[in-house]
Coordinates of C-alpha atoms in Angstrom, one line a residue:
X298 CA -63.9 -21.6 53.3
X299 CA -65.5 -24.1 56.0
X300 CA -68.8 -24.5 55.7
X301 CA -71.0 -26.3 58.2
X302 CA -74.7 -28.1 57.1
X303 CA -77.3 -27.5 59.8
X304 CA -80.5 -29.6 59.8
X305 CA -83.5 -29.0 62.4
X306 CA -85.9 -31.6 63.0
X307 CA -89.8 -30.7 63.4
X308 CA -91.4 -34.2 64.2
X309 CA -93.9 -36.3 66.8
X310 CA -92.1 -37.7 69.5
X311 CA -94.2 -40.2 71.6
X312 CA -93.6 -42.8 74.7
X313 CA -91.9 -45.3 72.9
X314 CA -88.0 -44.9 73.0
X315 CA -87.5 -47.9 70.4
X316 CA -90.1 -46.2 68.2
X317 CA -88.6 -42.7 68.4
X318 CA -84.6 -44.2 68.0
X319 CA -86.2 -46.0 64.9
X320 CA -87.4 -42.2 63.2
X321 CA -83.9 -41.0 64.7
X322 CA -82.4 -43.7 63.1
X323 CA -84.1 -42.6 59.5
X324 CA -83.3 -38.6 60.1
X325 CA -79.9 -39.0 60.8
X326 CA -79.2 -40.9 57.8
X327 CA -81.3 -38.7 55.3
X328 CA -79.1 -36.1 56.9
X329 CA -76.1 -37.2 56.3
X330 CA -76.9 -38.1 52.8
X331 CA -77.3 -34.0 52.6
X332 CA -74.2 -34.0 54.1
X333 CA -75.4 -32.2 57.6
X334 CA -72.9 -31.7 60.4
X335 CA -75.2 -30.7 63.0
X336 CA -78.4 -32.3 63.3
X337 CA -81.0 -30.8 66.0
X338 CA -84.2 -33.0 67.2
X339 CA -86.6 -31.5 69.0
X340 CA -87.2 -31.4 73.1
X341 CA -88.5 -35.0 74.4
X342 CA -87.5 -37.0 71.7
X343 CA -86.9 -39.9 73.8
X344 CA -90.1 -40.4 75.7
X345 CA -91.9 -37.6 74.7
X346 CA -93.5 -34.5 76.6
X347 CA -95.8 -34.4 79.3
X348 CA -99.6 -34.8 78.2
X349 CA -100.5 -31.9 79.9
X350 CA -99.6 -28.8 81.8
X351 CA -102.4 -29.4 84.5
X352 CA -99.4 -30.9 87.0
X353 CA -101.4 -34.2 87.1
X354 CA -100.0 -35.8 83.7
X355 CA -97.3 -38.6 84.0
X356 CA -94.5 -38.1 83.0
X357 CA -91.9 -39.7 80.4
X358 CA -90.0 -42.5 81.5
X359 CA -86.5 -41.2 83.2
X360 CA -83.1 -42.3 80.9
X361 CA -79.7 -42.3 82.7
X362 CA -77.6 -40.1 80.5
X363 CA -74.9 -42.8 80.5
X364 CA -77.4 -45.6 79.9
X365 CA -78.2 -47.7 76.7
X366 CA -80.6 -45.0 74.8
X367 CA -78.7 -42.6 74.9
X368 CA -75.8 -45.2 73.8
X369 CA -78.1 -46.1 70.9
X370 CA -78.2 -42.3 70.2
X371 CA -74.3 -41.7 70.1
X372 CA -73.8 -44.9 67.5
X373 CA -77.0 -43.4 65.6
X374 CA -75.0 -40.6 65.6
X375 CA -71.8 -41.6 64.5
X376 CA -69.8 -38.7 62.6
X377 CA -72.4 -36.1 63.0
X378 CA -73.1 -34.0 66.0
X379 CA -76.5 -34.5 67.1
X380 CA -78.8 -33.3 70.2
X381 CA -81.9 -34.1 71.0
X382 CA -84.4 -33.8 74.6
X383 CA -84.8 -36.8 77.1
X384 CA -86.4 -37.2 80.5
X385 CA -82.8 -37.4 82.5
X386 CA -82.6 -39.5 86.0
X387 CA -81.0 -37.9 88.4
X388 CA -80.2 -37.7 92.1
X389 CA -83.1 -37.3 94.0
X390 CA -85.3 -36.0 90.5
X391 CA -85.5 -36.5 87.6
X392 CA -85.1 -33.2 84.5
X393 CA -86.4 -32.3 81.4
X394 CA -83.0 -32.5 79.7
X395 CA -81.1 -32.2 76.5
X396 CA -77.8 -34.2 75.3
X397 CA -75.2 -33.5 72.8
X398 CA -73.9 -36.8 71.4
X399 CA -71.3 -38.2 68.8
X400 CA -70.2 -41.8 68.1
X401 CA -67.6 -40.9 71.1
X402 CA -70.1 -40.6 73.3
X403 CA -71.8 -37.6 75.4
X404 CA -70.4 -34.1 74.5
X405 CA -72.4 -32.5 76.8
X406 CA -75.8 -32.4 79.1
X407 CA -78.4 -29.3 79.6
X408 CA -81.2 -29.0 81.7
X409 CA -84.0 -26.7 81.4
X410 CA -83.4 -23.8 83.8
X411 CA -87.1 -22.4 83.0
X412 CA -90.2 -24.2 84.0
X413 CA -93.7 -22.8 82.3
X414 CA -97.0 -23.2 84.4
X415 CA -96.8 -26.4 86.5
X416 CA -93.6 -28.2 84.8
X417 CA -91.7 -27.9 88.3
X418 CA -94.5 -30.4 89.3
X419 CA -92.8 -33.0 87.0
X420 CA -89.2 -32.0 86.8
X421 CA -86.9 -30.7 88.7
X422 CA -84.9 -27.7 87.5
X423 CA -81.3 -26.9 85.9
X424 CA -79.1 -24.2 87.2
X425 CA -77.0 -23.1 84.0
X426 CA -76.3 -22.4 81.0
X427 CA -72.7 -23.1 79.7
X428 CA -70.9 -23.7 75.7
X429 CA -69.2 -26.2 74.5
X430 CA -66.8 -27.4 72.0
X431 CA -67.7 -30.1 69.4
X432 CA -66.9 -31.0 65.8
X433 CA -68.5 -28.2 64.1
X434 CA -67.7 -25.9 66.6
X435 CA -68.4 -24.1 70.3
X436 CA -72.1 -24.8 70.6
X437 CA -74.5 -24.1 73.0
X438 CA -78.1 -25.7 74.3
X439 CA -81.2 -25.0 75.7
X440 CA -85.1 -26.0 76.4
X441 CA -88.3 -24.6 75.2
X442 CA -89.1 -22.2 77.4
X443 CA -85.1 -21.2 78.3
X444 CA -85.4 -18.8 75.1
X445 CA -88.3 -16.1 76.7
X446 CA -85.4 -15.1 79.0
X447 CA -83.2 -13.0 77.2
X448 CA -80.4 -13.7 79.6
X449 CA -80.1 -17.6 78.8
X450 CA -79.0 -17.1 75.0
X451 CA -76.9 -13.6 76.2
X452 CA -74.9 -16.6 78.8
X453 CA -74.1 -19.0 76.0
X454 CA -73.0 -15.9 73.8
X455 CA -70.4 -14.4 76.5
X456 CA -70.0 -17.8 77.0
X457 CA -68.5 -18.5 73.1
X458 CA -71.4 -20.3 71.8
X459 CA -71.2 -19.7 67.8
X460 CA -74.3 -21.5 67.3
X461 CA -77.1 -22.3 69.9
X462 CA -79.4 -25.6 69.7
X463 CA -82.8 -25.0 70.6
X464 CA -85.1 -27.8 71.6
X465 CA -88.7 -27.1 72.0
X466 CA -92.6 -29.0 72.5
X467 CA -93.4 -25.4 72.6
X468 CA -97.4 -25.6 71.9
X469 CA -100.1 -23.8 70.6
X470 CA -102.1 -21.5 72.5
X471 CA -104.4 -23.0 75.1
X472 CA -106.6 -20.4 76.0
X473 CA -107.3 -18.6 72.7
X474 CA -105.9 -21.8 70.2
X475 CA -106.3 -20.4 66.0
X476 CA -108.4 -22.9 64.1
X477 CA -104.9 -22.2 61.5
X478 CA -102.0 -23.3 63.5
X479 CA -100.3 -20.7 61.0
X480 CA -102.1 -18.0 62.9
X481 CA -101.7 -19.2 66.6
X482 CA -100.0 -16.5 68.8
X483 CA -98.0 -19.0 70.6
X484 CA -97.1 -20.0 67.3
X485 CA -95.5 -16.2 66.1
X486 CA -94.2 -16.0 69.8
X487 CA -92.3 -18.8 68.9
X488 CA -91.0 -17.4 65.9
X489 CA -89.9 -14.4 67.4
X490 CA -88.2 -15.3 70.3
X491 CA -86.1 -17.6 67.9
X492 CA -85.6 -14.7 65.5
X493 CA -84.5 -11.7 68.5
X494 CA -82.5 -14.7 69.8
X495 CA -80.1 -15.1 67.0
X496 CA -80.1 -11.6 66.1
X497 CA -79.8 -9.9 69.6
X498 CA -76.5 -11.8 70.1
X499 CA -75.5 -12.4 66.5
X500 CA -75.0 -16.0 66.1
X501 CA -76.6 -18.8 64.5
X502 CA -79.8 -20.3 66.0
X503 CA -81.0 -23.6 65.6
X504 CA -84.7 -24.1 66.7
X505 CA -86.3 -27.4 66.8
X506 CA -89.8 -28.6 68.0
X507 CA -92.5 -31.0 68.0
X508 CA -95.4 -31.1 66.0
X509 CA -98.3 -33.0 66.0
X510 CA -100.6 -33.6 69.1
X511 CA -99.7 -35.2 72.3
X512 CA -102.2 -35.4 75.1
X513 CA -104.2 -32.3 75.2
X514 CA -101.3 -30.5 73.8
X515 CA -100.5 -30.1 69.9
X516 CA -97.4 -28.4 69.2
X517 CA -96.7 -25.7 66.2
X518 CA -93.9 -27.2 64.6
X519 CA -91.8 -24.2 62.8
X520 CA -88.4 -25.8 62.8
X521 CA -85.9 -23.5 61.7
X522 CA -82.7 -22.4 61.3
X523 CA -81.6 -18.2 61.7
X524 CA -78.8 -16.7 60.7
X525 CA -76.7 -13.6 63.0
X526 CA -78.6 -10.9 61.7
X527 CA -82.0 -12.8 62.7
X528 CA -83.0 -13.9 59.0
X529 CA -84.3 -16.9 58.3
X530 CA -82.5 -19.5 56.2
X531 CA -85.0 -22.3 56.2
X532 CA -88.4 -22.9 57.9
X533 CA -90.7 -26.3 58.8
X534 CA -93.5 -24.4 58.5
X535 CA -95.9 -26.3 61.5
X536 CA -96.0 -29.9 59.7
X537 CA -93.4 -32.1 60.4
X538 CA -89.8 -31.6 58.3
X539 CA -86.6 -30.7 58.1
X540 CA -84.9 -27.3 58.0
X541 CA -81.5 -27.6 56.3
X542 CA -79.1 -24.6 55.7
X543 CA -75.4 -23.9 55.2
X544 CA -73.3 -21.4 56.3
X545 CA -69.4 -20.6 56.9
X546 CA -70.4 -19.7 60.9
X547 CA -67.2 -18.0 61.8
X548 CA -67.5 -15.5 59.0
X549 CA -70.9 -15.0 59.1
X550 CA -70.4 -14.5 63.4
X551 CA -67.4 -11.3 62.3
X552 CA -69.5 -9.9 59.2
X553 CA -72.1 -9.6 61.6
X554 CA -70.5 -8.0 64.4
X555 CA -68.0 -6.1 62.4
X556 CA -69.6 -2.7 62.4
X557 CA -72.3 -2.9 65.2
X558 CA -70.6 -6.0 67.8
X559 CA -73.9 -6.6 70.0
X560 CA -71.3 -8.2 72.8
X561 CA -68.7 -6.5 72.1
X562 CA -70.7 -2.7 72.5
X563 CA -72.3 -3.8 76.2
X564 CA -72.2 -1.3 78.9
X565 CA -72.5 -3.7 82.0
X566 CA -71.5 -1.0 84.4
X567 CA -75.1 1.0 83.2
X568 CA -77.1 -2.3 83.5

């Protein structure tokens, strides 16, 4: 039986890259003293998130995906596959991004496709959503706000993705916030779309976030990690941790869609 060790990160990611490479530095290795294969940080863990949603905050400082930081990442990295979100320069704009790294280098780059409230007025915006192989397996990535569109997690699946790598600074509720971060709505939103994620197209979902304040934002935390039938395996909770689980994720991907195959039973033609 092959097993794989996932780990998702809940954790305060600020401005300073050296800073957040340092706490990278520490995760990765606590991780792989558990023996974790996939380790997940959250969205903007190099430069953090915008302080605001108002379209008038500046934003984090833009990384080449080939330039030294995300270097640094890769040799953090070393045997274990890691991703984690970065401001990425680009041609003309710059995107809230996400990278897939090993010691070898860059597996892979996403950019968030969906932009909440006035993020277009600091990023510009991706255009897909596409799997990849890796180590541990055919994995797919997306931002924050990608997994309200049930289409974005249904791409990766038709797409091969066995396990999906979720990076948020998904916050609490702005205009009704809960005194309990426990009780915020945005905060069970979160949960659920993570949850009818994994379980709508039976594979494994790893969600990681910030926590903590940034700005006028403070996020909810609630890293976790969900199996194909949309249980939970392990849970943050909203303070900062890590969410570690095991599972053999090919079997688990054909017990689950052995009797009731959620991509397999589609009717396109009546869609």
């Amino acid at each position: 039986m092959t097993t794989l060790r996932m780990a998702a990160v809940s954790a305060n990611f600020g401005r300073d890259i050296d800073a957040a490479l340092v706490t990278v530095g520490k995760l990765i290795a606590e991780a792989r003293e558990q023996g974790v294969g996939l380790l997940v940080l959250p969205e903007a863990t190099l430069g953090g998130y915008l302080a605001s949603l108002d379209g008038s905050a500046e934003g984090p400082p833009p990384l080449d995906v080939h330039g030294p930081e995300i270097a640094r990442l890769a040799a953090l990295a070393g045997d274990m596959v890691v991703t984690a979100g970065f401001c990425e320069r680009g041609e003309g704009a710059v995107y809230n991004s996400a990278v897939c790294v090993t010691g070898d280098g860059v597996l892979a780059v996403h950019r968030k496709v969906h932009q909440p409230l006035l993020e277009s007025a600091s990023y510009g915006a991706g255009e897909k959503f596409a799997a990849f192989d890796t180590p541990v397996g055919r994995l797919g990535m997306m931002i924050c706000y990608d997994k309200a569109f049930p289409e974005a997690a249904r791409a990766l699946a038709l797409d091969g993705a066995q396990v999906v790598a979720c990076m948020s600074a998904w916050p609490g509720s702005r205009t009704n916030p809960a005194p309990d971060l426990r009780q915020d709505r945005w905060k069970r939103r979160f949960d659920l779309f993570d949850r009818a994620n994994a379980l709508q197209n039976q594979l494994v979902w790893v969600s990681a976030n910030q926590t903590g304040a940034f700005g006028t934002l403070r996020f909810v935390g609630s890293a976790k990690i969900v199996d194909p039938g949309g249980e939970i395996l392990d849970d943050t909770g909203v303070g900062e941790g890590v969410a570690v689980a095991e599972l053999d994720v090919p079997a688990a991907l054909e017990q689950a869609r052995r009797a009731m195959g959620h991509l397999r039973d589609r009717r396109p033609d009546a869609y």
